Coordinates of C-alpha atoms in Angstrom, one line a residue:
M1 CA 28.9 -56.8 56.3
K2 CA 30.7 -53.0 55.7
T3 CA 28.2 -49.8 55.3
N4 CA 29.6 -48.6 52.5
L5 CA 28.1 -51.2 50.4
Y6 CA 24.9 -50.8 49.0
G7 CA 22.3 -52.5 46.7
V8 CA 20.4 -51.4 43.5
I9 CA 17.5 -53.5 42.6
L10 CA 16.6 -53.5 38.9
A11 CA 12.5 -53.7 39.2
A12 CA 11.2 -51.5 35.8
G13 CA 10.1 -54.6 33.8
N14 CA 7.0 -54.4 32.2
G15 CA 6.6 -58.2 32.8
T16 CA 4.3 -58.8 29.7
R17 CA 5.4 -62.2 29.7
M18 CA 3.2 -62.5 33.1
K19 CA 0.8 -61.2 31.2
S20 CA -1.3 -59.4 34.1
C21 CA -2.0 -56.2 35.6
L22 CA -0.2 -57.0 38.5
P23 CA 4.0 -55.6 38.6
K24 CA 5.6 -58.4 38.1
V25 CA 7.8 -57.9 40.4
L26 CA 4.9 -58.2 43.1
H27 CA 3.6 -61.5 41.8
K28 CA 4.4 -63.8 44.6
V29 CA 6.3 -67.9 45.2
C30 CA 6.2 -70.0 48.5
G31 CA 3.6 -67.2 50.3
K32 CA 6.5 -63.4 49.3
E33 CA 6.5 -61.4 46.3
L34 CA 9.5 -61.8 43.8
I35 CA 10.9 -58.8 44.9
S36 CA 11.0 -60.4 49.2
Y37 CA 13.3 -62.2 47.8
V38 CA 15.9 -59.9 46.4
I39 CA 14.9 -57.3 49.6
D40 CA 15.6 -59.6 52.1
C41 CA 19.2 -60.0 50.4
C42 CA 20.1 -56.7 50.6
E43 CA 19.6 -57.0 53.8
A44 CA 21.0 -59.9 54.9
L45 CA 24.2 -58.5 54.2
K46 CA 23.5 -55.4 56.3
V47 CA 23.8 -53.0 53.1
G48 CA 23.4 -49.0 53.6
K49 CA 21.0 -48.5 52.0
T50 CA 18.9 -50.9 49.1
Y51 CA 17.1 -48.6 45.9
I52 CA 14.2 -50.1 44.1
V53 CA 14.4 -48.5 40.6
T54 CA 11.0 -48.8 39.3
G55 CA 9.1 -48.0 36.1
N56 CA 5.9 -50.6 35.1
G57 CA 3.4 -50.2 37.8
S58 CA 5.7 -48.0 40.3
E59 CA 3.4 -46.7 42.5
Q60 CA 1.8 -49.9 43.0
V61 CA 5.2 -51.5 44.0
K62 CA 6.0 -47.9 46.3
Q63 CA 3.4 -49.2 48.3
F64 CA 4.5 -52.5 48.7
L65 CA 7.9 -51.2 49.5
N66 CA 6.9 -48.6 52.7
K67 CA 6.7 -51.8 54.1
Y68 CA 10.5 -52.5 54.6
G69 CA 12.3 -49.1 55.8
N70 CA 15.9 -49.0 54.5
V71 CA 14.8 -48.9 51.0
E72 CA 14.5 -45.7 48.0
T73 CA 12.7 -45.8 45.2
V74 CA 13.4 -44.1 42.1
L75 CA 11.9 -44.1 38.5
Q76 CA 12.4 -45.2 35.3
K77 CA 9.9 -43.5 33.3
E78 CA 11.5 -44.4 29.7
R79 CA 12.5 -47.9 29.6
L80 CA 15.1 -47.7 28.0
G81 CA 18.0 -51.1 29.1
S82 CA 19.5 -52.2 32.5
A83 CA 22.6 -49.6 32.3
H84 CA 19.9 -46.5 31.7
A85 CA 17.8 -47.8 34.8
F86 CA 20.8 -48.5 36.8
L87 CA 21.7 -45.0 36.4
Q88 CA 18.2 -43.2 37.6
A89 CA 19.8 -44.4 41.1
K90 CA 22.6 -41.9 39.9
S91 CA 21.5 -38.8 41.6
K92 CA 20.8 -40.5 44.9
M93 CA 24.3 -42.6 45.3
K94 CA 26.4 -39.7 44.0
K95 CA 28.0 -38.8 47.2
L96 CA 28.6 -42.6 48.8
T97 CA 31.4 -44.6 48.4
G98 CA 31.9 -48.0 48.4
N99 CA 30.7 -50.8 46.6
V100 CA 27.5 -51.8 44.9
I101 CA 25.0 -54.8 44.7
V102 CA 22.9 -54.7 41.1
M103 CA 20.0 -57.7 41.0
C104 CA 17.1 -57.7 39.1
G105 CA 13.6 -58.3 41.3
D106 CA 12.3 -60.8 39.3
T107 CA 15.2 -63.9 41.0
P108 CA 13.7 -65.1 43.7
L109 CA 16.3 -67.8 43.9
I110 CA 19.6 -66.1 44.4
T111 CA 20.7 -66.7 47.8
S112 CA 22.5 -63.9 50.6
S113 CA 24.7 -66.6 51.5
T114 CA 26.2 -66.4 47.3
I115 CA 26.3 -62.7 47.0
K116 CA 27.9 -62.4 49.7
K117 CA 30.5 -64.8 48.1
L118 CA 30.8 -62.1 45.5
V119 CA 31.1 -59.3 47.4
D120 CA 33.5 -60.8 49.5
Y121 CA 35.3 -62.1 46.2
H122 CA 35.2 -58.5 44.6
I123 CA 36.6 -56.7 47.2
K124 CA 39.7 -59.4 47.8
N125 CA 40.8 -59.2 44.7
K126 CA 40.1 -55.2 43.8
N127 CA 37.9 -55.3 41.1
D128 CA 35.9 -52.8 39.8
A129 CA 33.3 -54.8 38.6
T130 CA 32.5 -58.4 39.3
I131 CA 30.1 -60.6 37.6
L132 CA 28.0 -63.0 39.1
S133 CA 28.1 -66.2 37.0
G134 CA 27.3 -69.7 35.9
F135 CA 27.9 -72.7 34.3
V136 CA 24.7 -74.2 32.7
G137 CA 24.7 -77.3 30.0
N138 CA 22.0 -74.9 28.3
P139 CA 22.9 -71.7 27.4
F140 CA 21.0 -70.7 25.2
G141 CA 18.8 -66.5 25.1
Y142 CA 22.1 -65.6 28.2
G143 CA 24.9 -63.5 27.7
R144 CA 28.2 -65.4 27.4
I145 CA 31.0 -64.4 29.5
V146 CA 33.7 -63.8 26.7
R147 CA 37.5 -64.3 28.7
D148 CA 40.7 -63.7 27.1
M149 CA 44.2 -65.8 26.0
S150 CA 44.4 -65.3 30.2
G151 CA 40.6 -66.0 31.4
N152 CA 40.4 -62.1 31.9
V153 CA 37.2 -61.9 31.5
S154 CA 36.6 -59.7 28.0
S155 CA 33.8 -58.6 27.9
I156 CA 29.4 -60.0 27.5
V157 CA 27.8 -60.7 24.4
E158 CA 24.4 -61.1 23.6
E159 CA 22.3 -64.3 22.4
K160 CA 21.6 -62.0 19.5
S161 CA 24.8 -60.7 19.4
A162 CA 27.0 -63.4 20.0
N163 CA 29.0 -66.0 16.3
E164 CA 29.1 -69.2 16.3
K165 CA 32.6 -69.3 19.0
E166 CA 30.4 -67.1 21.2
K167 CA 27.5 -69.1 22.2
S168 CA 29.6 -72.4 22.4
I169 CA 30.5 -70.5 26.0
N170 CA 28.1 -72.1 27.9
E171 CA 29.5 -69.0 30.8
I172 CA 26.6 -66.8 31.5
N173 CA 26.0 -63.2 32.8
S174 CA 23.3 -63.9 35.7
G175 CA 22.3 -60.5 36.0
I176 CA 24.2 -59.8 38.7
Y177 CA 27.5 -57.1 40.1
C178 CA 29.1 -56.3 42.0
F179 CA 31.1 -52.3 41.2
N180 CA 33.4 -49.9 43.0
L181 CA 30.4 -47.3 42.7
K182 CA 33.5 -44.2 42.3
T183 CA 34.3 -46.6 38.4
V184 CA 31.2 -47.3 37.4
W185 CA 29.0 -43.7 37.4
K186 CA 31.8 -42.8 34.4
A187 CA 31.3 -46.2 32.4
L188 CA 27.5 -45.7 32.7
D189 CA 27.4 -42.5 30.9
K190 CA 29.9 -43.4 27.9
V191 CA 27.3 -46.8 27.3
K192 CA 25.7 -46.4 24.4
P193 CA 22.2 -48.1 22.4
N194 CA 24.1 -49.2 19.5
N195 CA 21.7 -52.7 19.7
S196 CA 18.8 -53.7 17.8
K197 CA 16.6 -52.3 20.4
K198 CA 17.9 -49.1 20.9
E199 CA 18.5 -49.8 24.1
Y200 CA 21.9 -49.0 26.7
Y201 CA 22.6 -52.4 27.4
L202 CA 24.3 -52.9 31.3
T203 CA 26.4 -55.2 30.3
D204 CA 28.1 -52.9 28.2
V205 CA 29.4 -51.2 31.3
I206 CA 31.9 -54.7 31.2
S207 CA 33.9 -53.7 27.4
I208 CA 33.9 -49.8 28.9
L209 CA 36.2 -50.5 32.2
N210 CA 38.1 -53.0 30.8
K211 CA 38.8 -50.7 27.2
D212 CA 39.4 -47.9 30.1
G213 CA 42.0 -49.8 31.9
F214 CA 39.8 -51.2 35.5
K215 CA 39.8 -54.4 36.6
T216 CA 36.2 -57.1 35.7
D217 CA 36.1 -60.3 36.7
A218 CA 33.9 -62.7 37.0
F219 CA 33.1 -65.4 39.9
A220 CA 31.0 -68.9 39.0
I221 CA 28.7 -69.6 41.6
C222 CA 28.2 -73.6 42.0
K223 CA 24.4 -74.1 41.3
E224 CA 22.5 -72.9 38.2
E225 CA 18.7 -72.5 39.6
E226 CA 20.3 -69.4 41.6
I227 CA 20.1 -67.0 39.1
L228 CA 17.6 -68.3 37.4
G229 CA 14.6 -64.9 37.0
V230 CA 11.1 -65.5 36.5
N231 CA 9.1 -64.1 33.0
D232 CA 5.7 -65.5 32.8
R233 CA 3.9 -68.7 35.4
A234 CA 6.1 -70.9 33.9
Q235 CA 9.1 -70.0 35.2
L236 CA 7.3 -68.6 38.4
A237 CA 6.1 -72.6 39.5
C238 CA 9.6 -73.8 38.7
A239 CA 10.2 -71.6 41.2
G240 CA 8.3 -72.1 43.8
K241 CA 9.2 -75.4 43.0
I242 CA 12.7 -75.0 44.2
L243 CA 11.8 -72.9 47.0
K244 CA 9.5 -75.6 48.4
E245 CA 11.8 -78.0 47.9
R246 CA 14.6 -75.4 49.8
I247 CA 12.1 -75.1 52.8
L248 CA 11.8 -79.0 53.1
S249 CA 14.7 -80.0 52.8
E250 CA 16.3 -78.1 55.2
L251 CA 13.0 -79.1 58.1
M252 CA 13.6 -82.6 57.7
I253 CA 17.3 -82.2 58.5
N254 CA 16.5 -80.3 61.4
G255 CA 14.3 -82.9 62.6
V256 CA 11.4 -83.2 61.2
T257 CA 8.9 -85.5 60.0
I258 CA 7.7 -85.2 56.6
E259 CA 6.1 -88.2 54.8
D260 CA 5.1 -86.6 51.6
P261 CA 7.1 -83.9 50.3
S262 CA 5.2 -84.1 47.2
S263 CA 2.3 -83.6 48.1
T264 CA 3.4 -81.0 51.5
Y265 CA 3.4 -77.0 51.4
I266 CA 5.2 -74.9 54.0
Y267 CA 6.3 -71.0 53.7
G268 CA 7.2 -68.1 54.9
N269 CA 8.2 -67.7 58.1
V270 CA 7.6 -71.3 59.7
K271 CA 9.8 -72.8 62.4
I272 CA 9.0 -76.0 63.3
A273 CA 10.3 -78.6 66.8
Q274 CA 12.1 -81.7 66.3
D275 CA 10.1 -84.2 65.8
T276 CA 6.7 -83.5 64.7
V277 CA 5.4 -85.2 62.2
I278 CA 3.9 -83.6 58.9
K279 CA 1.4 -85.6 56.7
P280 CA 0.6 -85.4 53.8
N281 CA -2.0 -82.2 52.0
T282 CA -0.2 -80.0 55.0
F283 CA 0.6 -76.5 54.3
I284 CA 1.3 -74.3 56.6
E285 CA 1.9 -71.0 55.7
G286 CA 2.1 -67.5 57.2
D287 CA 4.7 -66.0 60.8
V288 CA 4.2 -69.7 62.6
K289 CA 5.6 -71.8 65.3
I290 CA 5.1 -75.9 65.8
G291 CA 6.3 -76.6 69.1
T292 CA 7.7 -80.2 69.8
G293 CA 6.4 -84.3 69.2
C294 CA 3.1 -82.6 67.1
V295 CA 1.3 -84.3 64.2
I296 CA 0.1 -81.6 62.2
G297 CA -1.8 -83.4 59.4
P298 CA -3.2 -84.5 56.9
D299 CA -5.7 -82.5 54.6
T300 CA -4.7 -79.7 57.1
S301 CA -3.9 -75.6 56.8
V302 CA -2.4 -73.7 59.9
I303 CA -1.6 -70.0 59.6
N304 CA -0.2 -67.9 60.6
S305 CA -0.3 -69.5 64.8
E306 CA 1.8 -70.8 67.3
I307 CA 1.1 -74.4 67.7
K308 CA 2.7 -76.0 71.5
N309 CA 4.1 -79.6 72.1
N310 CA 2.6 -82.8 71.9
V311 CA -0.5 -80.6 69.9
S312 CA -2.5 -83.3 66.9
I313 CA -4.6 -81.7 64.3
K314 CA -6.4 -83.6 61.3
Y315 CA -8.1 -82.8 58.4
S316 CA -8.9 -79.1 59.4
Y317 CA -8.1 -75.2 59.0
I318 CA -6.6 -73.8 61.6
D319 CA -6.4 -69.0 61.6
S320 CA -4.2 -66.4 64.0
A321 CA -4.9 -68.2 66.8
V322 CA -2.8 -70.4 69.4
I323 CA -3.2 -74.2 70.2
E324 CA -1.6 -75.2 74.1
D325 CA 0.3 -78.1 74.9
N326 CA -1.3 -81.4 74.3
V327 CA -4.6 -80.1 72.4
K328 CA -5.9 -82.3 69.8
I329 CA -8.0 -80.5 67.2
G330 CA -10.4 -82.6 64.1
P331 CA -10.9 -83.8 62.1
F332 CA -13.3 -81.7 60.4
S333 CA -12.9 -78.3 62.6
H334 CA -11.8 -74.6 62.4
I335 CA -10.4 -72.6 64.7
R336 CA -10.9 -68.9 63.3
P337 CA -9.2 -66.1 64.4
G338 CA -8.4 -65.2 68.1
A339 CA -9.3 -68.3 69.4
V340 CA -6.5 -70.0 72.3
L341 CA -7.0 -73.6 72.9
K342 CA -5.7 -74.3 76.2
Q343 CA -3.8 -77.9 77.4
K344 CA -5.4 -80.8 76.8
V345 CA -8.1 -78.8 74.7
K346 CA -10.2 -81.5 72.8
V347 CA -12.7 -79.6 69.2
G348 CA -13.0 -81.5 66.5
N349 CA -15.5 -82.9 63.8
F350 CA -17.4 -79.8 62.1
S351 CA -16.8 -78.2 65.5
E352 CA -15.8 -74.3 65.0
V353 CA -13.4 -71.6 67.2
K354 CA -13.5 -68.5 67.2
K355 CA -12.1 -65.4 68.9
S356 CA -12.4 -67.4 72.2
V357 CA -10.5 -69.0 74.9
V358 CA -11.1 -72.8 75.3
G359 CA -10.1 -73.6 79.6
E360 CA -7.4 -76.3 80.0
G361 CA -9.1 -80.0 79.9
S362 CA -12.7 -79.0 78.2
K363 CA -14.4 -80.6 74.7
V364 CA -15.6 -78.7 72.1
N365 CA -16.0 -82.4 70.0
H366 CA -19.1 -82.0 67.7
L367 CA -20.8 -80.2 65.3
S368 CA -20.4 -76.7 67.5
Y369 CA -20.1 -73.7 67.0
I370 CA -18.4 -71.2 70.1
G371 CA -17.8 -67.4 69.3
D372 CA -16.3 -65.0 71.8
A373 CA -16.7 -66.6 74.7
L374 CA -15.0 -67.4 77.4
V375 CA -14.8 -70.8 78.1
G376 CA -13.2 -72.5 81.9
K377 CA -11.7 -75.6 83.0
D378 CA -13.5 -79.0 81.8
V379 CA -16.2 -77.5 80.8
N380 CA -18.4 -80.4 78.2
I381 CA -19.6 -78.8 74.8
G382 CA -22.3 -80.8 73.7
A383 CA -23.3 -81.8 69.7
G384 CA -24.9 -78.6 68.3
T385 CA -24.8 -76.2 70.8
I386 CA -24.5 -73.0 69.7
T387 CA -22.9 -68.8 71.3
C388 CA -25.9 -66.9 69.8
N389 CA -23.8 -63.8 69.9
Y390 CA -24.3 -61.5 66.8
D391 CA -27.5 -59.8 66.9
G392 CA -27.3 -58.5 63.4
V393 CA -25.3 -55.1 64.9
S394 CA -23.4 -56.1 67.8
K395 CA -21.4 -58.8 68.8
Y396 CA -21.7 -60.1 72.4
K397 CA -19.7 -62.1 74.7
T398 CA -20.3 -65.6 76.3
V399 CA -18.7 -66.8 79.5
L400 CA -19.5 -70.6 81.3
G401 CA -17.4 -71.2 84.1
D402 CA -15.2 -74.6 85.5
N403 CA -17.3 -77.5 85.5
V404 CA -20.2 -76.6 82.9
F405 CA -21.8 -79.3 81.4
V406 CA -23.3 -78.2 78.4
G407 CA -26.4 -80.6 76.5
S408 CA -26.9 -81.0 73.7
N409 CA -28.2 -78.9 70.9
T410 CA -27.9 -75.6 73.1
N411 CA -28.0 -72.3 72.2
L412 CA -26.0 -69.4 74.6
V413 CA -27.5 -66.3 73.2
A414 CA -25.1 -63.4 74.9
P415 CA -24.4 -61.9 76.9
V416 CA -25.2 -64.3 78.9
N417 CA -22.3 -65.4 81.7
I418 CA -23.3 -68.9 83.7
G419 CA -21.7 -69.9 86.8
K420 CA -19.4 -73.2 87.9
N421 CA -20.8 -76.5 87.9
V422 CA -23.8 -75.7 86.0
L423 CA -25.5 -78.3 84.1
I424 CA -27.7 -77.3 81.3
A425 CA -30.4 -79.2 79.6
A426 CA -30.0 -80.4 75.8
G427 CA -32.1 -78.7 74.2
S428 CA -31.9 -75.4 76.0
T429 CA -32.2 -72.2 74.9
I430 CA -30.5 -69.8 77.5
T431 CA -30.5 -65.6 78.1
E432 CA -30.3 -64.9 81.2
N433 CA -27.1 -65.1 84.0
V434 CA -26.7 -68.4 85.8
V435 CA -25.3 -68.5 89.1
K436 CA -22.7 -72.1 90.2
N437 CA -24.1 -75.1 91.3
K438 CA -27.5 -75.1 89.3
L439 CA -29.2 -77.4 87.3
V440 CA -31.9 -74.9 83.9
I441 CA -33.2 -75.8 81.9
A442 CA -34.9 -73.6 78.9
R443 CA -37.1 -75.5 77.4
S444 CA -41.0 -75.1 75.3
R445 CA -42.7 -78.2 77.9
Q446 CA -44.1 -81.4 75.5
I447 CA -47.1 -81.4 74.3
I448 CA -48.8 -84.5 72.9
K449 CA -52.7 -84.3 70.7
E450 CA -54.4 -86.3 69.0
K451 CA -53.5 -85.6 64.9
K452 CA -56.7 -84.6 63.0
N453 CA -55.2 -86.7 59.7
K454 CA -54.5 -89.7 59.9
K455 CA -52.8 -89.0 56.6
R456 CA -50.1 -87.0 55.4
G457 CA -49.8 -84.7 51.9

């Protein structure tokens, strides 16, 4: 889109029906704040800048918006209606020319493709104002699009002000508009609070522009769901269900098998290659990249991780890790931040890996904790092995060379360095470095004595 297109997002509402201390637009759906979806639409259209009108919880909203580079906030101190909210942006936009998209911050289902169609229609027809409208089965509660005998938009009538004929209209106002900047400011100055709430309604701009001889129109979308807003927790859940279905449908269209979409949750910046299978009760969120031929789940969570090709993960939790080709994880593994599992590694059966590199072909199969470690190739970690990496103040590193065999129930007290081809006897507590090709036994000698009392208890 051209840079003479700008965005205004109205995000000043009190959101009382959410019954929350958190501003409504910061509530999350499918892992993202409501307002993020609307900002993403503006960014996809490459607008010159997006202006966010804040009010309730303005400091929290401003803090959240710090991660966006092309937005600017304006404060609506008094909540006097949608026209008044939009007017707050005038001081920062009065020298701009072109067109502006006005959207609400609580409409996460709107898509950039629909907004682009709205803008293209607006520009093509040389409109001064274009309303994004929709045809719905039950228009109750929405403003109705009133057209004249020629089909031109004459006004928008709110539910409370509509007569019986107007209430029967099923073309409704989405609350999303495209305006010509040159004409909209003049119309906004003429809006009066002639309603029961004594508020300045943005919908009144349409009749004002018509009266002044400017061209207004409405562009109807095909999917009613896109213009649904979120006002309470139930609507938040409904929006989440729709967004989830969109995400899963796109993945399945692109060659991913999702065995049970109803129990699968995938959201965020998730990329999954074809021929990967997602099993039931699986949660994938954040920045995740999964390669081809993987089997993820059942009962598995993957967060902010890279998983390469032909990986199997079942009944496990993966967070901020890198998993290379042909790795097998689970059941009941916990792969924590900073873990890197090289090719053909096996981790399973209540084992945990944290901030460690586990070398190609190595195994951590049973009841073990590997933390702050560098594990070489083809290492076997016996059941119950622990890297004792924390002394209560600092954390230290454990290094295991290639082909090390660690017997069951071994404690590796870091910092410690074990050379290649070392065999550690079961039950050992290793506190000193061991050079390569050695057998090390570090346990007390077994002593058997006669019992003084033959009875126990």
